[in-house]
Tab-separated table of C-alpha atoms in Angstrom:
chain	number	residue	atom	x	y	z
A	1	UNK	CA	1.805	-6.853	-12.554
A	2	UNK	CA	0.475	-2.905	-12.738
A	3	UNK	CA	2.191	-0.529	-10.851
A	4	UNK	CA	0.722	2.375	-8.505
A	5	UNK	CA	-2.300	4.181	-10.174
A	6	UNK	CA	-2.990	7.573	-9.736
A	7	UNK	CA	-5.719	10.315	-10.952
A	8	UNK	CA	-6.088	12.541	-12.398
A	9	UNK	CA	-2.319	13.058	-13.489
A	10	UNK	CA	-3.151	17.204	-13.509
A	11	UNK	CA	-5.354	19.010	-12.128
A	12	UNK	CA	-5.870	22.855	-12.382
A	13	UNK	CA	-8.253	24.440	-10.267
A	14	UNK	CA	-9.098	28.172	-8.492
A	15	UNK	CA	-8.662	28.866	-5.040
A	16	UNK	CA	-11.611	28.053	-2.743
A	17	UNK	CA	-12.444	24.890	-5.517
A	18	UNK	CA	-12.572	21.390	-4.018
A	19	UNK	CA	-10.627	18.658	-5.503
A	20	UNK	CA	-10.164	14.993	-4.943
A	21	UNK	CA	-7.140	12.776	-5.772
A	22	UNK	CA	-7.333	8.829	-6.354
A	23	UNK	CA	-4.424	6.268	-5.677
A	24	UNK	CA	-4.704	2.376	-6.802
A	25	UNK	CA	-2.280	0.817	-4.550
A	26	UNK	CA	-0.497	-2.259	-5.922
A	27	UNK	CA	-3.128	-5.118	-5.322
A	28	UNK	CA	-2.318	-6.925	-2.099
A	29	UNK	CA	-0.343	-3.649	-0.831
A	30	UNK	CA	-1.575	-3.035	2.926
A	31	UNK	CA	0.284	-0.006	3.023
A	32	UNK	CA	-0.525	2.926	1.495
A	33	UNK	CA	1.303	6.532	1.885
A	34	UNK	CA	0.515	10.244	0.554
A	35	UNK	CA	3.367	12.281	0.019
A	36	UNK	CA	3.401	15.896	-1.182
A	37	UNK	CA	6.326	17.479	-3.100
A	38	UNK	CA	5.902	21.618	-2.980
A	39	UNK	CA	8.138	23.049	-6.087
A	40	UNK	CA	11.427	23.819	-4.655
A	41	UNK	CA	11.384	21.446	-1.488
A	42	UNK	CA	11.228	18.142	-0.571
A	43	UNK	CA	9.176	15.018	-0.961
A	44	UNK	CA	7.048	15.214	2.592
A	45	UNK	CA	5.384	12.545	4.384
A	46	UNK	CA	1.308	13.451	4.370
A	47	UNK	CA	-0.058	10.024	6.091
A	48	UNK	CA	-0.235	6.551	5.989
A	49	UNK	CA	-2.847	3.580	5.754
A	50	UNK	CA	-2.703	0.073	6.972
A	51	UNK	CA	-5.508	-1.476	5.071
A	52	UNK	CA	-8.307	1.117	5.915
A	53	UNK	CA	-7.143	2.207	9.180
A	54	UNK	CA	-4.823	5.623	9.489
A	55	UNK	CA	-1.522	4.438	10.959
A	56	UNK	CA	-0.233	8.033	10.888
A	57	UNK	CA	-1.520	11.470	10.125
A	58	UNK	CA	1.228	13.568	11.481
A	59	UNK	CA	2.229	14.631	7.951
A	60	UNK	CA	-1.407	16.260	7.293
A	61	UNK	CA	-0.931	20.144	6.715
A	62	UNK	CA	-4.370	21.081	7.758
A	63	UNK	CA	-8.079	19.955	8.142
A	64	UNK	CA	-8.696	21.156	4.763
A	65	UNK	CA	-7.487	17.874	3.431
A	66	UNK	CA	-9.583	14.883	4.271
A	67	UNK	CA	-7.780	11.191	3.398
A	68	UNK	CA	-9.892	8.060	3.284
A	69	UNK	CA	-9.335	4.470	2.263
A	70	UNK	CA	-12.623	2.636	2.792
A	71	UNK	CA	-12.177	-1.147	2.224
A	72	UNK	CA	-8.578	-1.114	2.697
A	73	UNK	CA	-8.189	-0.868	-1.178
A	74	UNK	CA	-8.009	2.964	-3.329
A	75	UNK	CA	-7.259	5.824	-1.157
A	76	UNK	CA	-8.245	9.443	-2.167
A	77	UNK	CA	-7.211	12.896	-1.022
A	78	UNK	CA	-9.734	15.470	-1.250
A	79	UNK	CA	-8.946	19.254	-0.471
A	80	UNK	CA	-11.457	21.403	0.378
A	81	UNK	CA	-10.964	24.172	-0.266
A	82	UNK	CA	-8.000	24.504	-1.726
A	83	UNK	CA	-5.398	27.232	-1.472
A	84	UNK	CA	-2.675	28.720	-3.904
A	85	UNK	CA	-0.179	26.777	-1.394
A	86	UNK	CA	-1.551	23.227	-1.894
A	87	UNK	CA	-0.337	23.428	-5.173
A	88	UNK	CA	2.361	20.628	-6.081
A	89	UNK	CA	3.078	17.104	-6.601
A	90	UNK	CA	0.805	14.790	-4.693
A	91	UNK	CA	2.361	11.156	-4.927
A	92	UNK	CA	0.830	7.754	-3.562
A	93	UNK	CA	3.226	5.236	-2.469
A	94	UNK	CA	2.380	1.518	-1.632
A	95	UNK	CA	3.967	-1.565	0.164
A	96	UNK	CA	3.442	-4.758	1.412
A	97	UNK	CA	3.653	-5.379	5.354
A	98	UNK	CA	7.147	-6.222	6.352
A	99	UNK	CA	6.622	-9.614	6.931
A	100	UNK	CA	5.212	-10.371	3.455
A	101	UNK	CA	8.040	-7.985	1.626
A	102	UNK	CA	10.927	-5.644	1.734
A	103	UNK	CA	11.346	-2.084	2.732
A	104	UNK	CA	10.592	-0.508	-0.584
A	105	UNK	CA	7.825	1.793	-1.241
A	106	UNK	CA	6.486	1.821	-4.542
A	107	UNK	CA	5.871	5.106	-6.013
A	108	UNK	CA	2.968	6.140	-8.490
A	109	UNK	CA	3.622	8.843	-11.024
A	110	UNK	CA	2.049	11.709	-9.212
A	111	UNK	CA	-0.530	14.046	-9.419
A	112	UNK	CA	-0.057	17.937	-10.394
A	113	UNK	CA	-1.937	19.945	-8.730
A	114	UNK	CA	-2.047	23.572	-9.562
A	115	UNK	CA	-4.304	25.995	-7.624
A	116	UNK	CA	-4.879	29.495	-9.711
B	1	UNK	CA	17.936	22.891	10.818
B	2	UNK	CA	16.191	19.800	7.951
B	3	UNK	CA	16.300	16.241	9.085
B	4	UNK	CA	18.350	15.571	5.564
B	5	UNK	CA	20.186	17.637	3.255
B	6	UNK	CA	20.900	17.034	-0.648
B	7	UNK	CA	22.495	19.625	-2.805
B	8	UNK	CA	20.138	20.328	-5.646
B	9	UNK	CA	22.546	20.554	-8.328
B	10	UNK	CA	22.144	20.596	-11.477
B	11	UNK	CA	24.720	18.223	-11.799
B	12	UNK	CA	26.618	17.637	-15.287
B	13	UNK	CA	29.041	14.923	-16.151
B	14	UNK	CA	30.595	13.715	-19.317
B	15	UNK	CA	29.709	9.732	-20.474
B	16	UNK	CA	32.006	7.429	-18.357
B	17	UNK	CA	32.790	9.576	-15.659
B	18	UNK	CA	32.235	8.257	-11.763
B	19	UNK	CA	29.837	10.064	-10.500
B	20	UNK	CA	29.617	10.816	-6.204
B	21	UNK	CA	25.959	11.818	-4.894
B	22	UNK	CA	26.074	12.821	-0.933
B	23	UNK	CA	23.253	13.444	1.831
B	24	UNK	CA	23.808	14.635	5.365
B	25	UNK	CA	21.290	14.151	8.301
B	26	UNK	CA	20.741	15.008	11.502
B	27	UNK	CA	18.216	12.250	12.888
B	28	UNK	CA	20.532	9.574	14.574
B	29	UNK	CA	17.810	7.215	14.863
B	30	UNK	CA	17.260	6.492	11.311
B	31	UNK	CA	18.289	2.928	10.326
B	32	UNK	CA	17.364	2.647	6.786
B	33	UNK	CA	19.073	4.482	4.077
B	34	UNK	CA	17.718	4.464	0.422
B	35	UNK	CA	18.317	5.735	-2.762
B	36	UNK	CA	15.246	6.758	-5.115
B	37	UNK	CA	15.620	7.426	-8.540
B	38	UNK	CA	13.274	9.542	-10.432
B	39	UNK	CA	13.225	10.091	-14.102
B	40	UNK	CA	10.847	13.228	-15.189
B	41	UNK	CA	7.235	13.120	-15.266
B	42	UNK	CA	7.778	9.811	-13.196
B	43	UNK	CA	7.293	8.487	-9.543
B	44	UNK	CA	10.537	7.829	-7.343
B	45	UNK	CA	11.628	4.353	-7.708
B	46	UNK	CA	13.930	2.695	-5.269
B	47	UNK	CA	17.455	2.127	-6.317
B	48	UNK	CA	19.276	0.253	-3.557
B	49	UNK	CA	18.975	0.735	0.190
B	50	UNK	CA	21.671	0.333	3.020
B	51	UNK	CA	20.725	-0.932	6.533
B	52	UNK	CA	22.727	1.374	9.386
B	53	UNK	CA	26.455	1.395	8.363
B	54	UNK	CA	28.231	-0.034	5.636
B	55	UNK	CA	28.603	-0.369	2.114
B	56	UNK	CA	26.351	-1.986	-0.632
B	57	UNK	CA	27.227	-2.743	-4.553
B	58	UNK	CA	24.859	-3.701	-7.371
B	59	UNK	CA	26.559	-3.402	-10.359
B	60	UNK	CA	27.602	0.337	-11.486
B	61	UNK	CA	26.216	1.743	-8.357
B	62	UNK	CA	27.775	1.762	-4.723
B	63	UNK	CA	25.973	3.223	-1.634
B	64	UNK	CA	28.068	4.324	1.519
B	65	UNK	CA	26.460	5.154	4.828
B	66	UNK	CA	28.900	6.486	7.460
B	67	UNK	CA	26.141	7.091	10.856
B	68	UNK	CA	29.096	8.155	12.519
B	69	UNK	CA	29.282	11.004	10.425
B	70	UNK	CA	25.231	10.857	9.215
B	71	UNK	CA	26.803	11.263	5.864
B	72	UNK	CA	25.562	8.865	2.838
B	73	UNK	CA	26.576	8.685	-0.583
B	74	UNK	CA	25.976	7.098	-3.946
B	75	UNK	CA	28.566	6.245	-6.098
B	76	UNK	CA	28.176	5.716	-10.479
B	77	UNK	CA	30.763	4.367	-12.215
B	78	UNK	CA	31.268	4.367	-15.585
B	79	UNK	CA	28.229	6.883	-16.110
B	80	UNK	CA	25.500	6.662	-18.611
B	81	UNK	CA	23.255	8.981	-20.564
B	82	UNK	CA	20.590	6.719	-19.418
B	83	UNK	CA	21.460	7.583	-15.779
B	84	UNK	CA	20.619	11.035	-16.403
B	85	UNK	CA	17.675	11.739	-13.628
B	86	UNK	CA	16.825	12.805	-10.327
B	87	UNK	CA	18.021	11.298	-7.430
B	88	UNK	CA	16.780	11.517	-4.196
B	89	UNK	CA	18.166	10.173	-0.823
B	90	UNK	CA	15.487	8.587	1.976
B	91	UNK	CA	15.562	7.688	5.282
B	92	UNK	CA	13.621	5.997	7.417
B	93	UNK	CA	13.495	4.355	11.279
B	94	UNK	CA	12.522	1.311	10.576
B	95	UNK	CA	11.821	-1.072	7.969
B	96	UNK	CA	8.173	-1.309	6.371
B	97	UNK	CA	5.553	0.370	8.017
B	98	UNK	CA	7.334	3.956	8.555
B	99	UNK	CA	7.260	7.001	6.253
B	100	UNK	CA	10.356	8.337	4.145
B	101	UNK	CA	12.315	11.501	4.964
B	102	UNK	CA	13.876	12.499	1.802
B	103	UNK	CA	16.092	14.974	0.707
B	104	UNK	CA	15.475	17.573	-2.335
B	105	UNK	CA	17.531	15.377	-5.011
B	106	UNK	CA	20.177	16.059	-7.514
B	107	UNK	CA	19.387	16.564	-10.796
B	108	UNK	CA	22.232	14.633	-12.962
B	109	UNK	CA	23.100	14.746	-16.386
B	110	UNK	CA	25.076	12.539	-18.052
B	111	UNK	CA	26.570	13.937	-21.851
B	112	UNK	CA	27.249	11.593	-24.147
C-alpha cells in the first residue's frame, strides 16, 4: 500500500511569489492534516480536513495560506504571496476515521520550502 | 509556557546502552501520548502510543506516562545504531480526529 506522498520534495522561491504544495493521502483515509516545522521549532498543526470539509483551521498563520481538498482526495496548500518566515518543512498526514482505525496519523516525507 | 517541552539534545550513546527520552507538558486535558521516530529526510513514523497513565512495552521500547506529574518517557533497551534518529513526543486530546501537539524532538545517535 502506498504511503502519503507529497510534491514537490523541495521548493525554492523568492519572496512575493506563489507556491502550491500537494499531498496525496493514503487511499481511503478521510482525515487529512497539514503541519509545518519552522527551523529550530516544533512541528505545528496548520489545519485538518475530514473528507472535503475543513474541520479545524485554527493553526493557519494568516490569510496568505489557502488549503483545499476538492473531492476529498488529494489536498493542496497554496502560499500567496510567500514571505521569508514561511520557510520550513510542510508535512501532510492522513488517518482513517476513528471508528475504522486506530489513532495513528501517517506522515508524508514533507516538502521543504525555502523563501529567499 | 510551551504546551510540550522536550530537550532537543543531541544525545549520543554507545551501542547497547539504555536510552531515556522525556517530555513534559502543561495541558492536563491531553489523553493520548505518542512517540514518533523520524529519520533524516523522512516523515515522522509512529513508534508507540499510550492512553492516559501507565506503561506500555513493545520489544526493546517502553513508554511511560505519569499524568499527575505531566511527564512522559520513552526507554530504549539494548540500543542499536539503527535506532539513531530524532524522537518526537506528541500528544492529543482525543483519539482519531484531533491534531497532534509535538515536542521539538530529541536527536539520538547510537555509536557502534
